[in-house]
PDB file of C-alpha atoms in Angstrom:
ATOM      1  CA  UNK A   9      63.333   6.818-140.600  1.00 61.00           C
ATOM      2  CA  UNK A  10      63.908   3.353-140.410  1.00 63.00           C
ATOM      3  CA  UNK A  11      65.047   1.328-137.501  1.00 92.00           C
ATOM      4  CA  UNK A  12      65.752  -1.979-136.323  1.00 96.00           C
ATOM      5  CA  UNK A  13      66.410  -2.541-132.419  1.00 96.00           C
ATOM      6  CA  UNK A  14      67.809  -5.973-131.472  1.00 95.00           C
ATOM      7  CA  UNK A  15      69.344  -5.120-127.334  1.00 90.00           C
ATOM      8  CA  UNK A  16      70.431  -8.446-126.423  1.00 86.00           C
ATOM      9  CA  UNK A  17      74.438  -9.131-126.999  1.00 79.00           C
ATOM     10  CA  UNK A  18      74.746 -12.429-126.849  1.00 92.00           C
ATOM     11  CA  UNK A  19      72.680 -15.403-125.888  1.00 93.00           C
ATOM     12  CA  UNK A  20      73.105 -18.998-124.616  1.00 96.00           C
ATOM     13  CA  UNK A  21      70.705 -22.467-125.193  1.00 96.00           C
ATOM     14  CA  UNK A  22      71.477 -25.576-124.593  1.00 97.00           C
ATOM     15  CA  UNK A  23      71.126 -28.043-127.207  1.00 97.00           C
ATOM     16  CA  UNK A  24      67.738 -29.624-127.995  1.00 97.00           C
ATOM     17  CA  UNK A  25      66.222 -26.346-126.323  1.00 97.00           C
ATOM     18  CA  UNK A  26      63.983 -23.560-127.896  1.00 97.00           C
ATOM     19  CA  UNK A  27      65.498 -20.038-127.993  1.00 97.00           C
ATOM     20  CA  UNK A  28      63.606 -16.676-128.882  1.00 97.00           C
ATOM     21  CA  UNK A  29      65.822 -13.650-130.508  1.00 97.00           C
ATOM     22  CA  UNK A  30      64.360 -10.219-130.202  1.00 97.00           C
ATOM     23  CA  UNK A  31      63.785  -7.183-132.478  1.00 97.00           C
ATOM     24  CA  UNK A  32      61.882  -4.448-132.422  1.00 97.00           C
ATOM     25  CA  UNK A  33      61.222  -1.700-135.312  1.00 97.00           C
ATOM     26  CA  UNK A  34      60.269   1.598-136.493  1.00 95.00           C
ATOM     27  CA  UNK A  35      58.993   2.453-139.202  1.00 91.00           C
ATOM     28  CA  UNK A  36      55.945   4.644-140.230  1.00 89.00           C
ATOM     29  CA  UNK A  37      55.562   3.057-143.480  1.00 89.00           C
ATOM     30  CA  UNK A  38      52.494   1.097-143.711  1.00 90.00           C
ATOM     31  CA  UNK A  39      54.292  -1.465-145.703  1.00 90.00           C
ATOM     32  CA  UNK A  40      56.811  -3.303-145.327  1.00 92.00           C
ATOM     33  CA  UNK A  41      58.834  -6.610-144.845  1.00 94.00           C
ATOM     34  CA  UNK A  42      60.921  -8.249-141.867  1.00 96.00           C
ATOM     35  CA  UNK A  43      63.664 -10.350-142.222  1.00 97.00           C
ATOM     36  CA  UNK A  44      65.846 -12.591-140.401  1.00 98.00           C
ATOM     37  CA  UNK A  45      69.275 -13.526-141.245  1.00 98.00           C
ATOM     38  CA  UNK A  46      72.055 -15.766-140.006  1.00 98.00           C
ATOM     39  CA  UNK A  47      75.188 -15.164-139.978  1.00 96.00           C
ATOM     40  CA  UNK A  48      78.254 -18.053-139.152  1.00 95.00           C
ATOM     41  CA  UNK A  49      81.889 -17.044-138.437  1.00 91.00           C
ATOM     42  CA  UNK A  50      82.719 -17.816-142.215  1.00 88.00           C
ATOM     43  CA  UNK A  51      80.856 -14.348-142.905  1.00 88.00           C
ATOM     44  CA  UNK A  52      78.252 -15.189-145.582  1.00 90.00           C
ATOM     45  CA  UNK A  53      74.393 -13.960-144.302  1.00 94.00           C
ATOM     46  CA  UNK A  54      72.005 -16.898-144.813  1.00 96.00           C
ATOM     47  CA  UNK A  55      68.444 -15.724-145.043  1.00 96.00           C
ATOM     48  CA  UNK A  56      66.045 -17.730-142.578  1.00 97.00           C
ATOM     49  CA  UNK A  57      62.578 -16.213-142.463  1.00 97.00           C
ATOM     50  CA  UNK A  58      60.410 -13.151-144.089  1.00 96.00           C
ATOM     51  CA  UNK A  59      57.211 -11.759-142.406  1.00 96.00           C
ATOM     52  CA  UNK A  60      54.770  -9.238-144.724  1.00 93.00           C
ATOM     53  CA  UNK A  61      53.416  -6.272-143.126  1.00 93.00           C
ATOM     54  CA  UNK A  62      50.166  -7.560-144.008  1.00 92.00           C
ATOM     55  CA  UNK A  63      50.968 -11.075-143.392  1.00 91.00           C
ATOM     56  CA  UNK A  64      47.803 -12.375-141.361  1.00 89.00           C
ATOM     57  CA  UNK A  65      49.649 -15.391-140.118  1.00 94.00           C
ATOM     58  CA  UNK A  66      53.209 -15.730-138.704  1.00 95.00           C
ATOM     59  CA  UNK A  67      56.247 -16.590-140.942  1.00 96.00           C
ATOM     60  CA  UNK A  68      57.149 -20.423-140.053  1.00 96.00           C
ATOM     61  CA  UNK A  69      60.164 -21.923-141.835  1.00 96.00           C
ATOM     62  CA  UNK A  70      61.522 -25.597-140.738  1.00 97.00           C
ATOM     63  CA  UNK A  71      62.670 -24.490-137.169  1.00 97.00           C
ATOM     64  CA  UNK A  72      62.012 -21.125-137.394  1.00 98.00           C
ATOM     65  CA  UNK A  73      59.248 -19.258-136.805  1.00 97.00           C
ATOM     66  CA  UNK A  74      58.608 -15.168-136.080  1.00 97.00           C
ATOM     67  CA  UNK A  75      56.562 -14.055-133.511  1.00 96.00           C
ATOM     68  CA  UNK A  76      55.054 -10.972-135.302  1.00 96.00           C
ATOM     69  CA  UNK A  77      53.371  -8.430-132.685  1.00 95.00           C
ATOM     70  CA  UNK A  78      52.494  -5.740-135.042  1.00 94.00           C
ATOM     71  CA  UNK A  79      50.727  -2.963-132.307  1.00 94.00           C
ATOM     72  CA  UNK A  80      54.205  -3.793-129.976  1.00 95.00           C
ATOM     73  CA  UNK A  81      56.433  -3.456-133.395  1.00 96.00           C
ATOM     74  CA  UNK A  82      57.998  -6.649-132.927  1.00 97.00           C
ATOM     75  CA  UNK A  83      59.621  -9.538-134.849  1.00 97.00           C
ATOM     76  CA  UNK A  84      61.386 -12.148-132.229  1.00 97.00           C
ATOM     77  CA  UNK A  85      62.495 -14.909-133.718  1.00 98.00           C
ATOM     78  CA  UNK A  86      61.970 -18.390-132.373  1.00 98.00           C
ATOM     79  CA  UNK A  87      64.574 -21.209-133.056  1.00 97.00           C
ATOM     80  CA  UNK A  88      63.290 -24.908-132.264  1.00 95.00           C
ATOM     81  CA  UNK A  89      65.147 -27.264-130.889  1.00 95.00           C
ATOM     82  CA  UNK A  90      68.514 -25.413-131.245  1.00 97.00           C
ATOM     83  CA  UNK A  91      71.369 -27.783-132.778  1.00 97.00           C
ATOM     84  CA  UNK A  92      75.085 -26.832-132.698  1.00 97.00           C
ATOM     85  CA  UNK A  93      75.451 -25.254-135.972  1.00 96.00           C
ATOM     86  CA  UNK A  94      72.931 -22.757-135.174  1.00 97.00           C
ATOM     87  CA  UNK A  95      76.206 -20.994-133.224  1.00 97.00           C
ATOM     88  CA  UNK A  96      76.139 -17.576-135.305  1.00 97.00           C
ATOM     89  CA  UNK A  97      75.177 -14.332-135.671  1.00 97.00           C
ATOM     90  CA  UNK A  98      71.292 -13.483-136.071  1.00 98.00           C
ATOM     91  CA  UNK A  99      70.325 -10.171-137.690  1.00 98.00           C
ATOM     92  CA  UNK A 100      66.618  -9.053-138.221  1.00 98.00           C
ATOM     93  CA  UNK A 101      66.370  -6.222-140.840  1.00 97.00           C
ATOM     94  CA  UNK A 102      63.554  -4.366-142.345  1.00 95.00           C
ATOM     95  CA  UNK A 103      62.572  -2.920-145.677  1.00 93.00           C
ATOM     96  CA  UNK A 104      60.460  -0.335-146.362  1.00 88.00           C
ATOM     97  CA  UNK A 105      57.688  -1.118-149.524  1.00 81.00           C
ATOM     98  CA  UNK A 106      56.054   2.020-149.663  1.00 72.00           C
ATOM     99  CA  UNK A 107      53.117   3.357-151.661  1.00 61.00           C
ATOM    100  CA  UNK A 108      54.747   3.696-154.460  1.00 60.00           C
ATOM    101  CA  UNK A 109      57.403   0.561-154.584  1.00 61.00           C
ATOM    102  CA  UNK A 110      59.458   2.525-151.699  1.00 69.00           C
ATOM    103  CA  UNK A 111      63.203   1.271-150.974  1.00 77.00           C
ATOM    104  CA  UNK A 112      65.262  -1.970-151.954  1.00 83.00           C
ATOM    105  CA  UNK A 113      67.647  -1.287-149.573  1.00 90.00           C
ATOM    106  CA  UNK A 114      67.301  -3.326-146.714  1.00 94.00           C
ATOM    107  CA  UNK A 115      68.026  -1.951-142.810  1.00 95.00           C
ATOM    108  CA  UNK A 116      69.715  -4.053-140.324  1.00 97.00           C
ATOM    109  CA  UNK A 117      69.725  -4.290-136.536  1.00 96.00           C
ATOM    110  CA  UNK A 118      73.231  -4.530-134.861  1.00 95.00           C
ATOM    111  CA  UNK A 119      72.622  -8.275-134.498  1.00 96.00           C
ATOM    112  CA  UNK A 120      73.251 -10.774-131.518  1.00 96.00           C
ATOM    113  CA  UNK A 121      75.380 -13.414-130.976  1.00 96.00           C
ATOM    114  CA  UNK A 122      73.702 -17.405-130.150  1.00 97.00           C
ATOM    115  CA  UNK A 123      75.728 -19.954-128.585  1.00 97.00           C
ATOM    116  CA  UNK A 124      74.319 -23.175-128.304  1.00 97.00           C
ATOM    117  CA  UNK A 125      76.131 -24.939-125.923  1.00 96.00           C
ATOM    118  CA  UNK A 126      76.342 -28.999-125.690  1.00 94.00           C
TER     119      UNK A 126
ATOM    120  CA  UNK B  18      78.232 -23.337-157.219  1.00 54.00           C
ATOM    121  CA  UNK B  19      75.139 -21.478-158.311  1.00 80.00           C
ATOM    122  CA  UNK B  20      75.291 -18.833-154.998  1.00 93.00           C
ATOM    123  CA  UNK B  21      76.369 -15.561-155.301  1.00 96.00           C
ATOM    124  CA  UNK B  22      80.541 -15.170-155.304  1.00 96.00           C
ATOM    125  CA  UNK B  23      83.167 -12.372-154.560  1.00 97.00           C
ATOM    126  CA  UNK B  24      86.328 -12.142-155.257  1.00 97.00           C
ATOM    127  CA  UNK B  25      88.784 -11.512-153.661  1.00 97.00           C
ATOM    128  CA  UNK B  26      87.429 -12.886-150.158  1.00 96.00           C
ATOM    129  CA  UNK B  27      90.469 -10.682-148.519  1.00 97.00           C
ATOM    130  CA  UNK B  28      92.203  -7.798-149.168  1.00 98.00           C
ATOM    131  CA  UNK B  29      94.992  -5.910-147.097  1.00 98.00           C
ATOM    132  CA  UNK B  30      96.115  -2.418-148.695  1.00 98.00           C
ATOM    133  CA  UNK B  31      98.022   0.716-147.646  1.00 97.00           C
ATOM    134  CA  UNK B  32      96.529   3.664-147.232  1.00 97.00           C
ATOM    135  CA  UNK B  33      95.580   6.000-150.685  1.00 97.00           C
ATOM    136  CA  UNK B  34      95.598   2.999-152.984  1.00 98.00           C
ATOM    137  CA  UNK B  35      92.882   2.062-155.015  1.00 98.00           C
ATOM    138  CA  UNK B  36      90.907  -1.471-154.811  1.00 98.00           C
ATOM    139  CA  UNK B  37      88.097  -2.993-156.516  1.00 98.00           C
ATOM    140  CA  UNK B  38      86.084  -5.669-155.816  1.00 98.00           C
ATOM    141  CA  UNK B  39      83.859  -8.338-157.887  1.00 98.00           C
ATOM    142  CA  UNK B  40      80.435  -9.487-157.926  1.00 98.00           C
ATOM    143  CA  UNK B  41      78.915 -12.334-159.445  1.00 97.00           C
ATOM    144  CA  UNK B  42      75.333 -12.614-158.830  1.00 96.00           C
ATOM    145  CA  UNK B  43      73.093 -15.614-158.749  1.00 95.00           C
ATOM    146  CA  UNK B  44      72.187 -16.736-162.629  1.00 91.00           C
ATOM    147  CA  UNK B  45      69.239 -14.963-163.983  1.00 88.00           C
ATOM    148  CA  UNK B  46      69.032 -12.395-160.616  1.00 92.00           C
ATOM    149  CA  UNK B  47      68.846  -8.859-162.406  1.00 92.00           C
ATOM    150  CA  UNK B  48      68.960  -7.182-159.025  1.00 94.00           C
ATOM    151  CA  UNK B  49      72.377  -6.506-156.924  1.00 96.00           C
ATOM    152  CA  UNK B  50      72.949  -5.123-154.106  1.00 96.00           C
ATOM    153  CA  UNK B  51      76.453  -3.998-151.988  1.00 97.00           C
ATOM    154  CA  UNK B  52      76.564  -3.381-148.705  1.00 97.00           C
ATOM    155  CA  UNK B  53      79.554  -2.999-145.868  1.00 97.00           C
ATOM    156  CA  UNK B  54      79.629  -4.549-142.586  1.00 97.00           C
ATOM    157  CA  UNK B  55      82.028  -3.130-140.455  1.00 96.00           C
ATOM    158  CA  UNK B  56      83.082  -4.418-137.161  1.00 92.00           C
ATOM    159  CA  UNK B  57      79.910  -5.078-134.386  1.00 90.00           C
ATOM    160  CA  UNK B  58      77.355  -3.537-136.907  1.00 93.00           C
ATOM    161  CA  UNK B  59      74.643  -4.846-139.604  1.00 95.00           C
ATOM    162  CA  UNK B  60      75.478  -4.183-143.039  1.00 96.00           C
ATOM    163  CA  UNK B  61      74.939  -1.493-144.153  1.00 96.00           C
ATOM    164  CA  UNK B  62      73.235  -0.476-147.294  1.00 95.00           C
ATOM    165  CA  UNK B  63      75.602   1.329-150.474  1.00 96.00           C
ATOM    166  CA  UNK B  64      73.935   0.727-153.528  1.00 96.00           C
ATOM    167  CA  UNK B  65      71.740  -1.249-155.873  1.00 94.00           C
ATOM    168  CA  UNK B  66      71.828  -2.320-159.432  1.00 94.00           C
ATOM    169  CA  UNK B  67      68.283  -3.276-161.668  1.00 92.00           C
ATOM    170  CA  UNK B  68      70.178  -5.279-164.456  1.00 93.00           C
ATOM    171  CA  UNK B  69      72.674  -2.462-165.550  1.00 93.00           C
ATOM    172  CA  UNK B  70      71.091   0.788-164.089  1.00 93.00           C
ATOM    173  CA  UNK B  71      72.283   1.415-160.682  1.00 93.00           C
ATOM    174  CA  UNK B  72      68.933   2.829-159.130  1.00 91.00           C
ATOM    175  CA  UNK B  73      69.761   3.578-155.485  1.00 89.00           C
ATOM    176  CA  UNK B  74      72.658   5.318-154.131  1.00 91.00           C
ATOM    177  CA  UNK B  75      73.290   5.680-150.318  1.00 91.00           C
ATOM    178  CA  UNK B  76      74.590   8.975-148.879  1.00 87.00           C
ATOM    179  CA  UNK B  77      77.786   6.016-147.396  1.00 81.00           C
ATOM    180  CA  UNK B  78      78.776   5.943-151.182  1.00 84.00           C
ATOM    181  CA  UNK B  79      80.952   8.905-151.471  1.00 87.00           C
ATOM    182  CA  UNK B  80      82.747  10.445-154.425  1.00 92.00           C
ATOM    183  CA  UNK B  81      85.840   7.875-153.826  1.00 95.00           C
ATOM    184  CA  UNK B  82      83.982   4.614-154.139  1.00 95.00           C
ATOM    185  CA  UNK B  83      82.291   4.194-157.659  1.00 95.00           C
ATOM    186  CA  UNK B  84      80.135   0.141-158.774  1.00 96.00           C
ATOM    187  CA  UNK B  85      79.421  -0.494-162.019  1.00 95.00           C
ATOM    188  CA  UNK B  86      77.117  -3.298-163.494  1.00 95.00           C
ATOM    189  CA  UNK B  87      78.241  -2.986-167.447  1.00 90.00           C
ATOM    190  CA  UNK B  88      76.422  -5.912-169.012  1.00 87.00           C
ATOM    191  CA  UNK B  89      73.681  -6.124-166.243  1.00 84.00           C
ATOM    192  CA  UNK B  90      75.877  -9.981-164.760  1.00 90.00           C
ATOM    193  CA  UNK B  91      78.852  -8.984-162.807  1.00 96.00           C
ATOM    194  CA  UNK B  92      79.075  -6.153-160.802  1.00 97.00           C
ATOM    195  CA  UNK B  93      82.820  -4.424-159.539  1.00 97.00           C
ATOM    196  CA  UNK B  94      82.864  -2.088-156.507  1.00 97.00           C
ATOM    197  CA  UNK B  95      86.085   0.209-156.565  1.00 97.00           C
ATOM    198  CA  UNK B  96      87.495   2.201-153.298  1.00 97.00           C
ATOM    199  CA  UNK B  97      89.959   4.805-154.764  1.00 97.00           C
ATOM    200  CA  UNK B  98      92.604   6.427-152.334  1.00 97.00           C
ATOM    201  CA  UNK B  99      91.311   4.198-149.602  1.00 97.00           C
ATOM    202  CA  UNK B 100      91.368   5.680-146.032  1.00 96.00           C
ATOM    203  CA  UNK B 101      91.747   3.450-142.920  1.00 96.00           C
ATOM    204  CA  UNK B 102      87.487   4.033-141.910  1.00 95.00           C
ATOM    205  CA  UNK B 103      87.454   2.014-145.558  1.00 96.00           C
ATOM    206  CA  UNK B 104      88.347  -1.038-143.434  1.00 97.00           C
ATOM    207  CA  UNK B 105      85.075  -3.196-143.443  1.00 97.00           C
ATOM    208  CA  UNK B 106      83.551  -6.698-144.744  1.00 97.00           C
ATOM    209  CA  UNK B 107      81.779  -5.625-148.660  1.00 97.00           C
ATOM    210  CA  UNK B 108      78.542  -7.700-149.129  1.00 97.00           C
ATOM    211  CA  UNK B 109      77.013  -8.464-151.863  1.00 97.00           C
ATOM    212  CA  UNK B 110      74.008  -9.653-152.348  1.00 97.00           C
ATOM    213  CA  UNK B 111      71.491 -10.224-155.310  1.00 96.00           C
ATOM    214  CA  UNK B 112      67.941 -11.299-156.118  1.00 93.00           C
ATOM    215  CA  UNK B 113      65.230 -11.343-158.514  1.00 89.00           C
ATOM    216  CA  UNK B 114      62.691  -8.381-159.518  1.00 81.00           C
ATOM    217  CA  UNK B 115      59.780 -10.248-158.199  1.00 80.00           C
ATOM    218  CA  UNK B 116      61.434 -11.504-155.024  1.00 82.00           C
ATOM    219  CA  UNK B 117      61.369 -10.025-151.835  1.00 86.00           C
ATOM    220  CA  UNK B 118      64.611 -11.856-150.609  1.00 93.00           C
ATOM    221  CA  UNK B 119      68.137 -10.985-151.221  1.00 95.00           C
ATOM    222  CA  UNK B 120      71.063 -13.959-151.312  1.00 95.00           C
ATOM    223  CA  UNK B 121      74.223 -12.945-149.735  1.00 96.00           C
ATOM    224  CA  UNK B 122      77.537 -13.565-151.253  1.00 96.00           C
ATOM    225  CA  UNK B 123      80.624 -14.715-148.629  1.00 95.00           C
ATOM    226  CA  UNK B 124      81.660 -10.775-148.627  1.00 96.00           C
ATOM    227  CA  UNK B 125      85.498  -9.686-149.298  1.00 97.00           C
ATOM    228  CA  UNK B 126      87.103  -8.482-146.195  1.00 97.00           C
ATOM    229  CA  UNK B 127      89.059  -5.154-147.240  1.00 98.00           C
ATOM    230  CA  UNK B 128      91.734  -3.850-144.054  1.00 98.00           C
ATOM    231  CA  UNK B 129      93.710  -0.885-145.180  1.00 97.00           C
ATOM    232  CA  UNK B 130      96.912  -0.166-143.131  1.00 96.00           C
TER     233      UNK B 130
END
């Protein structure tokens, strides 16, 4: 089954600093896809970043980029020079591709909280 | 606006009445999605819609809550006799067949008393 570990609560950066987000997965499906999301207080997810199981090179987006460790199962995101408004709620999810089109659906990690901090 | 919308953004009902919920997907998306997001969690995936055939059905979507996509734009999302555990943000979220990436609508925000 499919799973999507993110352990850390709640995080603080100072401005102008870099900031990595953890998440680790399961998933014995050969293919797949890895997602980031943000989510601000107002409630609506934003999507950020998308890594391919086979993706040779990591996902870079603006400030964003994922860290993909495939062997270790992980997806961390990295955040560039954090700015205020990147205050939210970060969720990484996965979805499953499978051999033969697998799932839509996509799987989400409990999420953690960033605070960027002045 | 061309994003994905919901209506109503909040809802507050008592306990054993029915609600529904609305969709509006993205212009020319023929995929839609719900999911609910309760308190501390991830959304969670309920169900999916390819134009007007809903295709995938999570176990979460029990015989009270029913979605419908009739003319493959809109989609509604009905709770009958809701139950206080219905209390929980409803996501929706839509995207196109050859698209990996699903847009999130601003969710409605359902608390039944």
């Amino acid at each position: 089954a499919q799973k999507i570990t993110q352990t850390q609560p709640g995080m603080f950066v100072q401005e102008k600093e870099a900031v990595t987000l953890d998440c680790t997965y399961d998933t014995s499906d050969p293919s797949y896809g890895l997602f980031w999301y943000k989510q601000p207080s107002s409630g609506e997810m934003i999507f950020l970043i998308y890594q391919g199981s086979y993706d040779q090179q990591n996902a870079t987006e603006g400030r964003y980029s994922l860290n993909f460790q495939k062997a270790r199962k992980s997806a961390n995101l990295v955040i560039s020079a954090s700015q205020l408004g990147d205050s939210a709620m970060y969720f990484c999810a996965m979805r499953e591709m499978g051999t033969q089109g697998g799932s839509e659906k996509l799987v989400f990690g409990k999420g953690m909280k960033l605070t960027v901090n002045p | 606006d061309t994003g994905v919308s919901q209506d109503p953004r909040h809802k507050i009902t008592k306990r054993g009445q029915n609600v529904t919920f609305r969709c509006d997907p993205i212009s020319e998306h023929n995929r839609l999605y719900w999911y609910r997001q309760t308190l501390g969690q991830g959304p969670e995936f309920l169900t999916y819609f390819q134009n007007e055939a809903q295709l995938e059905k999570s176990r979460l979507l029990s015989d009270r809550f029913s979605a419908e996509r009739p003319k493959g734009s809109f989609s509604t999302l009905e709770i009958q006799r809701t139950e206080q555990g219905d209390s929980a943000m409803y996501l929706c979220a839509s995207s196109l067949v050859v698209s990996l990436v699903q847009f999130f609508g601003p969710g409605t925000r359902l608390t039944v008393l």
